[in-house]
mmCIF file of C-alpha atoms in Angstrom:
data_model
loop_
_atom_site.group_PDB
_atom_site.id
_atom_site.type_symbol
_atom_site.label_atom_id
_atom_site.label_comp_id
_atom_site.label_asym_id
_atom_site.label_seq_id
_atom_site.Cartn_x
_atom_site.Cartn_y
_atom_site.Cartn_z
ATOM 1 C CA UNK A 28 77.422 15.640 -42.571
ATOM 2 C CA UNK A 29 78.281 12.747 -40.049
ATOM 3 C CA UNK A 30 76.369 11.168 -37.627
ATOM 4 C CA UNK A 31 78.093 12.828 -34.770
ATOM 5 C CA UNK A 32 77.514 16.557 -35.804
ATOM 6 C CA UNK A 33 73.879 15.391 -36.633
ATOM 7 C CA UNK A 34 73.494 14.038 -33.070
ATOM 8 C CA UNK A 35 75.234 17.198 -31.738
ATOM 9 C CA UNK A 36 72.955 19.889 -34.045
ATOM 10 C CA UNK A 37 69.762 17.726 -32.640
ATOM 11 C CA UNK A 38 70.984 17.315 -28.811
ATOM 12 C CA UNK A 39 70.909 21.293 -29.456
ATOM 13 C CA UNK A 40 67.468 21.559 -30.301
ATOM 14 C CA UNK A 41 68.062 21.523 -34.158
ATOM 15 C CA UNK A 42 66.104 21.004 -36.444
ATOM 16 C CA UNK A 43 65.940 17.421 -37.947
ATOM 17 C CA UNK A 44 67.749 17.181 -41.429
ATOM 18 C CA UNK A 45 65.250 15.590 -44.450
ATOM 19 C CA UNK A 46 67.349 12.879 -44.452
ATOM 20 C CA UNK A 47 66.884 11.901 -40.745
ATOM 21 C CA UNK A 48 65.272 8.759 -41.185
ATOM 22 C CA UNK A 49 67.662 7.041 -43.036
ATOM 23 C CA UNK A 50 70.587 8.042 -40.156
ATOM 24 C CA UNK A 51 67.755 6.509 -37.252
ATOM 25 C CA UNK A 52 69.575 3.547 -36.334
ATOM 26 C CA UNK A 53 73.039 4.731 -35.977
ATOM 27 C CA UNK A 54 71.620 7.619 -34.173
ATOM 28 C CA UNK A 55 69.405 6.023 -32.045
ATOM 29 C CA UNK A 56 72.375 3.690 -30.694
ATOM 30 C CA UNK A 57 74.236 7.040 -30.358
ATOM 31 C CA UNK A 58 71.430 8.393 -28.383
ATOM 32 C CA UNK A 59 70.859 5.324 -25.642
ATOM 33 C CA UNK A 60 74.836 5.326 -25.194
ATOM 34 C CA UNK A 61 74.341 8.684 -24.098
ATOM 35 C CA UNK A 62 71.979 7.822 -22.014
ATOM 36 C CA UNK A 63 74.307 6.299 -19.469
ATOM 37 C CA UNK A 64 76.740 9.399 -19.209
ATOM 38 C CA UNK A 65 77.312 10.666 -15.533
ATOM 39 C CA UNK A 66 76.292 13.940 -16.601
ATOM 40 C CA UNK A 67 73.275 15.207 -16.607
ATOM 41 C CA UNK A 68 73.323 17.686 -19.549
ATOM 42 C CA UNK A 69 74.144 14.093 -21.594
ATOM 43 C CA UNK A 70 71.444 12.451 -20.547
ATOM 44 C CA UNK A 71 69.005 15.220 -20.963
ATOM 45 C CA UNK A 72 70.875 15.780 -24.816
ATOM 46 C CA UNK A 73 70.309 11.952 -25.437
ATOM 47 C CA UNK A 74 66.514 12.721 -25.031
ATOM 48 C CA UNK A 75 66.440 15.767 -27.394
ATOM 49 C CA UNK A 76 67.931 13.475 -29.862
ATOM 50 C CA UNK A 77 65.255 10.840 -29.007
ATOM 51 C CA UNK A 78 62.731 13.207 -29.475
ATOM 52 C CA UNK A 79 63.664 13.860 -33.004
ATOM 53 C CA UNK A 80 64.261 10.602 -33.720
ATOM 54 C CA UNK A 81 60.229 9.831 -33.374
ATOM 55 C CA UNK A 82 58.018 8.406 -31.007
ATOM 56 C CA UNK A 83 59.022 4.380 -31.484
ATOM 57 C CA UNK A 84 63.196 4.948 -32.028
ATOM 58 C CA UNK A 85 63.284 7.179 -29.404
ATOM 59 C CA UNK A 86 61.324 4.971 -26.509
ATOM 60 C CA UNK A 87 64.058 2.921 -25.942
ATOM 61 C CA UNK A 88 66.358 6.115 -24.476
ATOM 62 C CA UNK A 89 62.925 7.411 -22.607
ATOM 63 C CA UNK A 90 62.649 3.870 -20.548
ATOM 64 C CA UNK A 91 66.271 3.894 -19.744
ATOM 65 C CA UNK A 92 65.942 7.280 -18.133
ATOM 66 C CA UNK A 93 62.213 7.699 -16.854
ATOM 67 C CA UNK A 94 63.801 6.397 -13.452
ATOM 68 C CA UNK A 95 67.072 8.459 -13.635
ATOM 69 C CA UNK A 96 68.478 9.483 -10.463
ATOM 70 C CA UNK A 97 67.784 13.328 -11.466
ATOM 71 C CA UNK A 98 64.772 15.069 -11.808
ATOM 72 C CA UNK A 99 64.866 17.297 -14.931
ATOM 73 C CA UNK A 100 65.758 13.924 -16.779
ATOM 74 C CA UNK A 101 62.844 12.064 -15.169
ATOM 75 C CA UNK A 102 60.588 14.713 -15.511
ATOM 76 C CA UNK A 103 61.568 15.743 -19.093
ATOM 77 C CA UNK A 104 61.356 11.422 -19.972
ATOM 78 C CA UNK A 105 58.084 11.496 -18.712
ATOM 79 C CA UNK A 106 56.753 14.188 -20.800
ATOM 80 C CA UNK A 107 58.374 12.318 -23.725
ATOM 81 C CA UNK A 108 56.352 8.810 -22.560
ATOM 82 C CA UNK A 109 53.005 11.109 -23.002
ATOM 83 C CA UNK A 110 54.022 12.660 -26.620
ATOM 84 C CA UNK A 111 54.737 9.252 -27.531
ATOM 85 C CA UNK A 112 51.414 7.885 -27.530
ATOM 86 C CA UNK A 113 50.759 3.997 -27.434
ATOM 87 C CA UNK A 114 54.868 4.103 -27.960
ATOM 88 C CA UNK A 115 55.012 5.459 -24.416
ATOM 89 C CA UNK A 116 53.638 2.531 -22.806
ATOM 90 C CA UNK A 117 56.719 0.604 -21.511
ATOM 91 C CA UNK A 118 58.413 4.027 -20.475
ATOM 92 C CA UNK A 119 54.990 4.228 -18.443
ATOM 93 C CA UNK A 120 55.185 0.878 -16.767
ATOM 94 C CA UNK A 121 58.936 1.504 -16.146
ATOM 95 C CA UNK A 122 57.947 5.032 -14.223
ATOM 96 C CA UNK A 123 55.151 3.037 -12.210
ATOM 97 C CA UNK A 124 58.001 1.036 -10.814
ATOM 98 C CA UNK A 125 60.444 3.812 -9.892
ATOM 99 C CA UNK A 126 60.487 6.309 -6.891
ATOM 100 C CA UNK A 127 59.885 9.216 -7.572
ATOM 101 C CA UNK A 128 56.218 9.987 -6.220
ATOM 102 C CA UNK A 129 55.186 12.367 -8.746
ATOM 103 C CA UNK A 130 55.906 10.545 -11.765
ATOM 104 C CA UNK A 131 54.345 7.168 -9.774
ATOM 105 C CA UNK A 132 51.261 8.286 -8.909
ATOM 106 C CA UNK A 133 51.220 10.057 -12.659
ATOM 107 C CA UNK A 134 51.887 6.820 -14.168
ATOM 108 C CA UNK A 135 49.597 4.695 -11.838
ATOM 109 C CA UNK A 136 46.783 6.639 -12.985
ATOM 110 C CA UNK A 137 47.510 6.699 -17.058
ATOM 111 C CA UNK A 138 48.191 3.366 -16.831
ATOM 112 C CA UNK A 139 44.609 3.168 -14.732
ATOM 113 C CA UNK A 140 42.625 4.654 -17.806
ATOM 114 C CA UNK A 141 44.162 2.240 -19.787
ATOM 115 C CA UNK A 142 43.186 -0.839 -17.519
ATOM 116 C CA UNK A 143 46.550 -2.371 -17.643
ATOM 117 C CA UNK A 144 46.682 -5.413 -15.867
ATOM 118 C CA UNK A 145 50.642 -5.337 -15.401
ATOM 119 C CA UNK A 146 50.381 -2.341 -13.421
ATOM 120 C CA UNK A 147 48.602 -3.851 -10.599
ATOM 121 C CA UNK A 148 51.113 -5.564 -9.159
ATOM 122 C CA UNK A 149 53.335 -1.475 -8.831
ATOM 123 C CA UNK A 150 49.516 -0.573 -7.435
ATOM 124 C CA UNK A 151 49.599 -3.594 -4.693
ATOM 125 C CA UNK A 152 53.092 -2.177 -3.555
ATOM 126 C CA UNK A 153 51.682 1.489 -3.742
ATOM 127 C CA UNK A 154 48.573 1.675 -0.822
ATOM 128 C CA UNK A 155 51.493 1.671 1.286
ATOM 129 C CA UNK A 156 53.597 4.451 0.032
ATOM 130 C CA UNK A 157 54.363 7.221 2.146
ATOM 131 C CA UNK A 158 52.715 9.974 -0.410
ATOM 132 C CA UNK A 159 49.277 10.172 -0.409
ATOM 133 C CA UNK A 160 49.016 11.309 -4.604
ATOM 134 C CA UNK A 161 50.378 7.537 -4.680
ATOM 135 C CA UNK A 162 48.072 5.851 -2.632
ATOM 136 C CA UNK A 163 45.076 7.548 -4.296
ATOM 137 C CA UNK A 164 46.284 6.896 -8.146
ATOM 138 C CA UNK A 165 47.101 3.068 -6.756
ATOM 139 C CA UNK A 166 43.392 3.149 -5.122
ATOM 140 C CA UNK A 167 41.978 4.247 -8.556
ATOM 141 C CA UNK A 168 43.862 1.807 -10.685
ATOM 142 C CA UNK A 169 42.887 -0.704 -8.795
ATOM 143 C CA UNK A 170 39.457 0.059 -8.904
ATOM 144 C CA UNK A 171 39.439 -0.278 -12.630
ATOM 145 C CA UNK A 172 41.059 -3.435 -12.641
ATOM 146 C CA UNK A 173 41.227 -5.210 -9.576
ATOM 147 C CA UNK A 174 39.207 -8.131 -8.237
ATOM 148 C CA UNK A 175 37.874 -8.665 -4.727
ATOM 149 C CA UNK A 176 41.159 -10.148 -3.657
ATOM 150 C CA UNK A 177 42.576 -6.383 -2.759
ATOM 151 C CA UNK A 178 38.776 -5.341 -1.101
ATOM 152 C CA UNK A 179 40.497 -5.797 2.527
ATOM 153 C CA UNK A 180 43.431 -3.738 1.843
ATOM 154 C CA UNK A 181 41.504 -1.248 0.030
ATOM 155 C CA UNK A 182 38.734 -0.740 3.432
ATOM 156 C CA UNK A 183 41.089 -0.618 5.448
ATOM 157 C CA UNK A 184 42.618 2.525 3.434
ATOM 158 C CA UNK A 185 38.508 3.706 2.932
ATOM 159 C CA UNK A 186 38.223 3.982 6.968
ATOM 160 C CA UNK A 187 41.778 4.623 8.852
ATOM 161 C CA UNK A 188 43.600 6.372 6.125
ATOM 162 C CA UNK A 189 44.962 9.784 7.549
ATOM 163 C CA UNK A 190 43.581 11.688 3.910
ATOM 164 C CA UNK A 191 40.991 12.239 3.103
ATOM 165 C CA UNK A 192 41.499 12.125 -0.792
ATOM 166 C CA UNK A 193 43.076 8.677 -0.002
ATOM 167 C CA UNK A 194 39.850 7.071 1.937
ATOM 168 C CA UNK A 195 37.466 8.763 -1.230
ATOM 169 C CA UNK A 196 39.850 7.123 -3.537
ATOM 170 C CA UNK A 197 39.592 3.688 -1.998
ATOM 171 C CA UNK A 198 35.965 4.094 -1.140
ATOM 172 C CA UNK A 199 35.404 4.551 -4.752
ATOM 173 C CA UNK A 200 37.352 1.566 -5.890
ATOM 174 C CA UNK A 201 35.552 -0.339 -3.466
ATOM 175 C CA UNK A 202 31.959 0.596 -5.240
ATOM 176 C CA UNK A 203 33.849 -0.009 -8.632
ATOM 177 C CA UNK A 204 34.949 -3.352 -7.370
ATOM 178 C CA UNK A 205 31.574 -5.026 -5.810
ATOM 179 C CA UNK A 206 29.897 -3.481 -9.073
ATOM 180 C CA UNK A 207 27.763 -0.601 -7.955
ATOM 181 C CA UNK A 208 29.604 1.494 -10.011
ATOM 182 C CA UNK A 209 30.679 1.166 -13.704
ATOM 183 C CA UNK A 210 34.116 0.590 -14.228
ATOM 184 C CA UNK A 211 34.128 1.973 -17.534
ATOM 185 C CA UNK A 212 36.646 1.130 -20.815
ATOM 186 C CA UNK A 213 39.701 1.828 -21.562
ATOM 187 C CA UNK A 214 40.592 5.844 -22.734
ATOM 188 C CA UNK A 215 43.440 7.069 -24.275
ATOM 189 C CA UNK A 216 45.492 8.390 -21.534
ATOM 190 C CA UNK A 217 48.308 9.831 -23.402
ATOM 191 C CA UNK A 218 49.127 13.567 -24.296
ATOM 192 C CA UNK A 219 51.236 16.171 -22.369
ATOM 193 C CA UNK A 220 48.220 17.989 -20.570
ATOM 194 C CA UNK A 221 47.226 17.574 -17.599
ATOM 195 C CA UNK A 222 45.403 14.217 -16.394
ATOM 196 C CA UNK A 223 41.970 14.673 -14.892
ATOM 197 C CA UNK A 224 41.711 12.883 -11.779
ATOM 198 C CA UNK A 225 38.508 12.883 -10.690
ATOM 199 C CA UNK A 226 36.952 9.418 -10.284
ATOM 200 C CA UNK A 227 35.078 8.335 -13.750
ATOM 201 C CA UNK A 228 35.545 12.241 -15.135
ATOM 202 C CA UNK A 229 35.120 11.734 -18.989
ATOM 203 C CA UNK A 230 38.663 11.541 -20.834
ATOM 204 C CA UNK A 231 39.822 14.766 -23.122
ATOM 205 C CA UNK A 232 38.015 14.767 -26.642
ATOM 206 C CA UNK A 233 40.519 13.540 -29.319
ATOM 207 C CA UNK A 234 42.295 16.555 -30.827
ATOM 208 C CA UNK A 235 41.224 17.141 -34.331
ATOM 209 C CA UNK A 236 43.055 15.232 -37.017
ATOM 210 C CA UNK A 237 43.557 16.938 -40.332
ATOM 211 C CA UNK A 238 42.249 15.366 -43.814
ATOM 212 C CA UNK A 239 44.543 12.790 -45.262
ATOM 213 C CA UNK A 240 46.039 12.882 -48.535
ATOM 214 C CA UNK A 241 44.600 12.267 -51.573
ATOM 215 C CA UNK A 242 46.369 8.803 -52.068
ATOM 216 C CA UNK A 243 50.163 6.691 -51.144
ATOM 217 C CA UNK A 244 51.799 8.504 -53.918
ATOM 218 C CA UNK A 245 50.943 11.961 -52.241
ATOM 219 C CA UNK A 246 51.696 10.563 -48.704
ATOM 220 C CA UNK A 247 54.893 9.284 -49.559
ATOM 221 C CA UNK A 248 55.902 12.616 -51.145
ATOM 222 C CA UNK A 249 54.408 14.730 -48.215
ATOM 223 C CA UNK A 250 57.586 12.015 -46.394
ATOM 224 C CA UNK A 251 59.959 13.317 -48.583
ATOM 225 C CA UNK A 252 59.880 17.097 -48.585
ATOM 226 C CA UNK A 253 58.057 17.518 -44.729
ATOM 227 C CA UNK A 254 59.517 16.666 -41.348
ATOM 228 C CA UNK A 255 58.359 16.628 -37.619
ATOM 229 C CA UNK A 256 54.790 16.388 -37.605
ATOM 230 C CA UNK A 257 53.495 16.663 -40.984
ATOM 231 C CA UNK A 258 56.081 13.432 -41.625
ATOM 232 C CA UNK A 259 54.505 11.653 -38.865
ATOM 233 C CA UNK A 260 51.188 12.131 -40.272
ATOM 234 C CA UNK A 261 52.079 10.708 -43.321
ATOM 235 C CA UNK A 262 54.053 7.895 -42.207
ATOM 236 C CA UNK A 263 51.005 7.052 -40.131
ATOM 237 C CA UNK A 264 48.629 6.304 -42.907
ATOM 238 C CA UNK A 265 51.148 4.509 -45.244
ATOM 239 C CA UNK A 266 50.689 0.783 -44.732
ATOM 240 C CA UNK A 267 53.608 -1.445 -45.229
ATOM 241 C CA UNK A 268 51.744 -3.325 -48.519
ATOM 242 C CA UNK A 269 51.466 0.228 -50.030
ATOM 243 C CA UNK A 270 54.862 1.064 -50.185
ATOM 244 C CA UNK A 271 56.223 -2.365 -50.997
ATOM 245 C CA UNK A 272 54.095 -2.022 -54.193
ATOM 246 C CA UNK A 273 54.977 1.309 -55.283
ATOM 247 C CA UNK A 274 58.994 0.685 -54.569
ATOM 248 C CA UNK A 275 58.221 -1.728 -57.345
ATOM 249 C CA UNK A 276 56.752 0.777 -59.799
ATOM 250 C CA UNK A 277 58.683 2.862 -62.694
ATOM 251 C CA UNK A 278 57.752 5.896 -61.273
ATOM 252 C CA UNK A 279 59.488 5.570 -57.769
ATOM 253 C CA UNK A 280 62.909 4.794 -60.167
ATOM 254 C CA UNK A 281 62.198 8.259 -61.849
ATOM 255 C CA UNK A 282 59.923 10.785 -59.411
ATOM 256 C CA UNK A 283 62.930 12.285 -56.264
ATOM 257 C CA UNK A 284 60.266 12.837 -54.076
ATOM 258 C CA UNK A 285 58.193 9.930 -54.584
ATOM 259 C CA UNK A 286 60.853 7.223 -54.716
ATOM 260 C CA UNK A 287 63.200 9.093 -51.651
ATOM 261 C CA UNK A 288 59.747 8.982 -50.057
ATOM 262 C CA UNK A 289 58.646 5.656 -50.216
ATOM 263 C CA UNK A 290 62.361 4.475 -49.258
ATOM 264 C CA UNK A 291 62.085 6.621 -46.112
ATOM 265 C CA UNK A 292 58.615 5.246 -45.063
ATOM 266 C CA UNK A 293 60.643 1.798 -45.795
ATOM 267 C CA UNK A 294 63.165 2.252 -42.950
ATOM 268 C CA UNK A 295 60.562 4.099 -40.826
ATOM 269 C CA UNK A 296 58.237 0.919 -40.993
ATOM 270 C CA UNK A 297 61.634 -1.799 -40.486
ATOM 271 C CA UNK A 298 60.664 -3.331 -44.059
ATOM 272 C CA UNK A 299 63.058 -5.939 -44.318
ATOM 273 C CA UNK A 300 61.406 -7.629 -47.050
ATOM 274 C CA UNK A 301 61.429 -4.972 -48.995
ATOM 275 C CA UNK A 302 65.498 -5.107 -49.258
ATOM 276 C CA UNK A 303 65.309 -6.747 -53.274
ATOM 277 C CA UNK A 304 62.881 -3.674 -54.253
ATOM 278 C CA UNK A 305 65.442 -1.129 -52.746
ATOM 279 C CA UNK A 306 68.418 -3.193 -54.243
ATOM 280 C CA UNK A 307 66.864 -2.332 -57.733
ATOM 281 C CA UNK A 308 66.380 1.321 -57.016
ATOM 282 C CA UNK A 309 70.249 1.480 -55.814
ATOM 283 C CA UNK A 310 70.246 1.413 -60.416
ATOM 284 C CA UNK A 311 67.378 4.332 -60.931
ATOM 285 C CA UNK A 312 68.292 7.248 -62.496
ATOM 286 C CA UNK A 313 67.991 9.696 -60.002
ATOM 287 C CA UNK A 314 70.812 9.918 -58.021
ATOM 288 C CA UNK A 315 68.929 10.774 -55.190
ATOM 289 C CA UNK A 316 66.769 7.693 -55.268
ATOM 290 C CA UNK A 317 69.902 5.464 -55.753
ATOM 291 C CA UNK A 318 71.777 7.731 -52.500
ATOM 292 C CA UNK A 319 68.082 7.149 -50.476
ATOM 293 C CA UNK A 320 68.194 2.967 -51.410
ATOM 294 C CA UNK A 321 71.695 2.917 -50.319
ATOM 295 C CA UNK A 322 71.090 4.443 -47.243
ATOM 296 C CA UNK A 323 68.117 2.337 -46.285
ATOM 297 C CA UNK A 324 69.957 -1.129 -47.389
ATOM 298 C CA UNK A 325 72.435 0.180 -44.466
ATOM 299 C CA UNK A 326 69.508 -0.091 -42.021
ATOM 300 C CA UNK A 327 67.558 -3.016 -42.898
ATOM 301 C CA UNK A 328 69.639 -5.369 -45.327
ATOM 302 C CA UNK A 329 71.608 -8.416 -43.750
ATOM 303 C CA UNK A 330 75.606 -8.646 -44.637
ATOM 304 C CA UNK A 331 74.692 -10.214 -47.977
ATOM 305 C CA UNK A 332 73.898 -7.556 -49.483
ATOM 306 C CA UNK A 333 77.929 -6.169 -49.213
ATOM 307 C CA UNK A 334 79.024 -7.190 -52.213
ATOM 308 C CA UNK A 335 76.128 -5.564 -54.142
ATOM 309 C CA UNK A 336 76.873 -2.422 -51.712
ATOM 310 C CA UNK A 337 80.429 -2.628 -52.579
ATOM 311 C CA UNK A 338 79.464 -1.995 -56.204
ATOM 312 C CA UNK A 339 78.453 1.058 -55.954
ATOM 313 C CA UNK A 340 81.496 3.032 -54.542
ATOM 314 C CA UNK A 341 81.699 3.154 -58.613
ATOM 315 C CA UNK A 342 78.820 5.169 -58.989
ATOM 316 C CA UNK A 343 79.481 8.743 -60.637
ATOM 317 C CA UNK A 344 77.165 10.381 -57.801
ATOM 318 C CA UNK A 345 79.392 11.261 -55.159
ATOM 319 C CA UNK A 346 76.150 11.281 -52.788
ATOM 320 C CA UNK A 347 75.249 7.972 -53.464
ATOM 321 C CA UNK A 348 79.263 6.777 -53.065
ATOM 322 C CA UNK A 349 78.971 8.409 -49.423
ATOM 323 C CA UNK A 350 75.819 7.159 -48.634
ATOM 324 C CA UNK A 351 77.060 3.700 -49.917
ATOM 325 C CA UNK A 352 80.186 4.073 -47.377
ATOM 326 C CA UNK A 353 77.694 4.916 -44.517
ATOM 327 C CA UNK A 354 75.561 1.707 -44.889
ATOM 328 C CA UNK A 355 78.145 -0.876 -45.770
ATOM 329 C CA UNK A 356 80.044 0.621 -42.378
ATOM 330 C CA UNK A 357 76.061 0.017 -40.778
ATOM 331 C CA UNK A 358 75.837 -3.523 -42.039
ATOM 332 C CA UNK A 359 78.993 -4.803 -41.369
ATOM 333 C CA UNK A 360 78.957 -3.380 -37.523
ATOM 334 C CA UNK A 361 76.064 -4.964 -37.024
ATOM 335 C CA UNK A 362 76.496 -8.301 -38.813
ATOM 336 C CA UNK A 363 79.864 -8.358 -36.711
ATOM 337 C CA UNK A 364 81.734 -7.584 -39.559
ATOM 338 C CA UNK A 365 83.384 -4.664 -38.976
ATOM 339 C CA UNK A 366 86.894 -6.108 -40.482
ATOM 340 C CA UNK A 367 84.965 -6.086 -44.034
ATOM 341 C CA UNK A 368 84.351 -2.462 -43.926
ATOM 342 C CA UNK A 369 87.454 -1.356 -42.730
ATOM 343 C CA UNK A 370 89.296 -3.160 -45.336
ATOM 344 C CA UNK A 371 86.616 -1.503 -48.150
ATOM 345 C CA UNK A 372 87.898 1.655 -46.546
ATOM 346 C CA UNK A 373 91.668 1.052 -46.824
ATOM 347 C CA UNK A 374 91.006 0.270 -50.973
ATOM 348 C CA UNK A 375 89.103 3.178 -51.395
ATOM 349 C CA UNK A 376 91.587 5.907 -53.331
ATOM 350 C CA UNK A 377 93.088 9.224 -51.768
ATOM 351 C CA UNK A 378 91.658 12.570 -52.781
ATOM 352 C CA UNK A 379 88.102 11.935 -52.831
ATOM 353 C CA UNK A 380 85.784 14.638 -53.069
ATOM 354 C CA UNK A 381 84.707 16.132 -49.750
ATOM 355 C CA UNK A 382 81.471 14.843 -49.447
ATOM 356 C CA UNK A 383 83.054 10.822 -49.666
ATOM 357 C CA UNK A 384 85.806 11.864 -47.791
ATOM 358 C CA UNK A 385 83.712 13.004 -44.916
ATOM 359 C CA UNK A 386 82.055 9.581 -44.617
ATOM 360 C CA UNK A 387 85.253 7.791 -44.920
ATOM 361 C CA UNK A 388 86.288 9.930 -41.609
ATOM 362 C CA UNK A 389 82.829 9.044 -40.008
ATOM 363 C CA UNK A 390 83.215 5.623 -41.304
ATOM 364 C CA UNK A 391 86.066 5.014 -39.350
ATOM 365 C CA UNK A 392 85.409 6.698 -36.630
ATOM 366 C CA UNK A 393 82.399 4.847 -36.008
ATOM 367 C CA UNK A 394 84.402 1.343 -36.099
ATOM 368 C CA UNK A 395 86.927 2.872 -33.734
ATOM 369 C CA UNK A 396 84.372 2.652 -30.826
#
């Protein structure tokens, strides 16, 4: 399947395909081109496909449109910031710069339980705004983070402001300021429900996290044959040493799940230095573990690893021969190189079997643009 009726089945609302993670790069370009179509259905499709594409791939689409000139896109960009979690935090800063009151004043006050100290220049700007949900989230970040060099603008909001919200909000930041009230730490202040506002209200408990498994070996498995969450979850608790070492071992050569699962967790943490362990697994005996290495040389390999690439459009696996035409397009496009693929293209032979022949098309339809 190519990377444009993947982008199209996920724009959709489709599921993500097991294989997703190794396709995250090209898609994820896919997805922020998108992102500058005039229409809106684009834009809003672009952020389906950034959604699927995980919190930190799919952040760089949600800053480009958290400002967009239509609402459903902001709206829906912002709700993708708070699923995102610490990932959401430029996407946050981006909205606290932006117009749109609503998602201001939201961001304003996240980035307030947070005590960011680059939001309080957007804050300075904000005790002015029109909107009085603005003024009062700008009053309460400041509060948490400000010094005594805003306490003028801040009374003057506490005694002549026409809202009453607005004068309680600045009257508390004032108290938080000159230290007769705590300002309190930091709190998570991610999460798609709805933000408590009250000055100093405790954050949300944590939402219960389930048990982890057993060891790597299970957690990289659990990558292989789960997606959406349960993948997350797993990914999360690999660390990058972990999977280095086990792309090394025997058994990732000659366990499927294990070895496609490690290589996954691979792209998903960018391990570049693990590019010589996945060149040796491009010779295991599973086919699917030498299709999985191939794939994950196309996103984090440099162009010399071509010629070892070009090697294995001899393999007898005709799903590691496409997946071998899909990263040596990847690597080449992005070393510049886009000549060298399209002349590995033109040597290839007629009447391949479909599966190669439908990543030659996508091959060359991806160094068309």
């Amino acid at each position: 399947m190519d990377l444009d009726t993947i982008y199209d089945r996920l724009a959709a609302g489709g599921a993500p395909d097991e294989d997703l993670l190794l396709l995250v790069p090209g898609l994820a370009r896919r997805a922020l081109r998108r992102s500058l179509e005039p229409d809106p259905g684009a834009r809003l499709a672009a952020l389906a496909v950034a959604r699927a594409l995980g919190p930190a791939p799919g952040q760089a689409v949600v800053r480009a449109l958290i400002n967009d000139p239509e609402e459903a896109v902001r709206a829906r960009a912002l709700e993708l910031a708070l699923e995102a979690g610490p990932d959401g935090i430029g996407a946050l800063r981006s909205a606290a710069t932006g117009s749109d009151p609503r998602l201001l004043a939201e961001a304003l006050l996240r980035l307030g339980r947070i005590l960011d100290p680059s939001a309080a220049p957007a804050a300075r700007r904000a005790l002015a705004h029109p909107e009085a949900p603005v003024r009062s989230a700008a009053a309460y970040l400041l509060g948490r983070i400000a010094g005594p060099s805003t306490q003028t603008t801040l009374e003057a909001l506490a005694t002549n402001d026409p809202d009453p919200g607005v004068q309680r909000a600045a009257h508390d930041a004032l108290e938080r300021i000159a230290g007769r009230r705590a300002r309190g730490g930091a709190e998570p202040w991610w999460g798609s429900g709805a933000l408590d506002r009250g000055p100093g209200s405790p954050a949300s408990p944590p939402a219960p996290q389930p048990p982890p498994p057993p060891d790597p070996r299970a957690l990289a498995r659990l990558v292989a044959t789960t997606s959406g969450r349960r993948r997350a979850e797993a990914l999360s608790k690999l660390s990058a040493g972990e999977v280095t070492e086990l792309l090394g071992s025997r058994s990732a050569e000659t366990d499927l799940h294990l070895g496609r699962g490690l290589i996954l967790a691979a792209v998903a943490l960018r391990l570049s230095t693990a590019a010589i362990r996945l060149r040796q697994l491009t010779s295991a005996p599973e086919p699917g573990v030498r299709a999985a290495a191939a794939a994950a040389l196309g996103s984090l390999a440099g162009p010399s690893i071509l010629p070892a690439l070009t090697r294995l459009l001899d393999d007898p696996a005709e799903q590691v021969r496409a997946s071998t035409i899909e990263a040596i397009t990847e690597v080449s496009i992005r070393a510049g190189r886009a000549d060298f693929a399209q002349g590995v293209l033109d040597q290839l032979a007629s009447g391949q079997p479909a599966r190669v022949a439908e990543a030659i098309l996508a091959a060359r339809r991806e160094l068309e643009r």
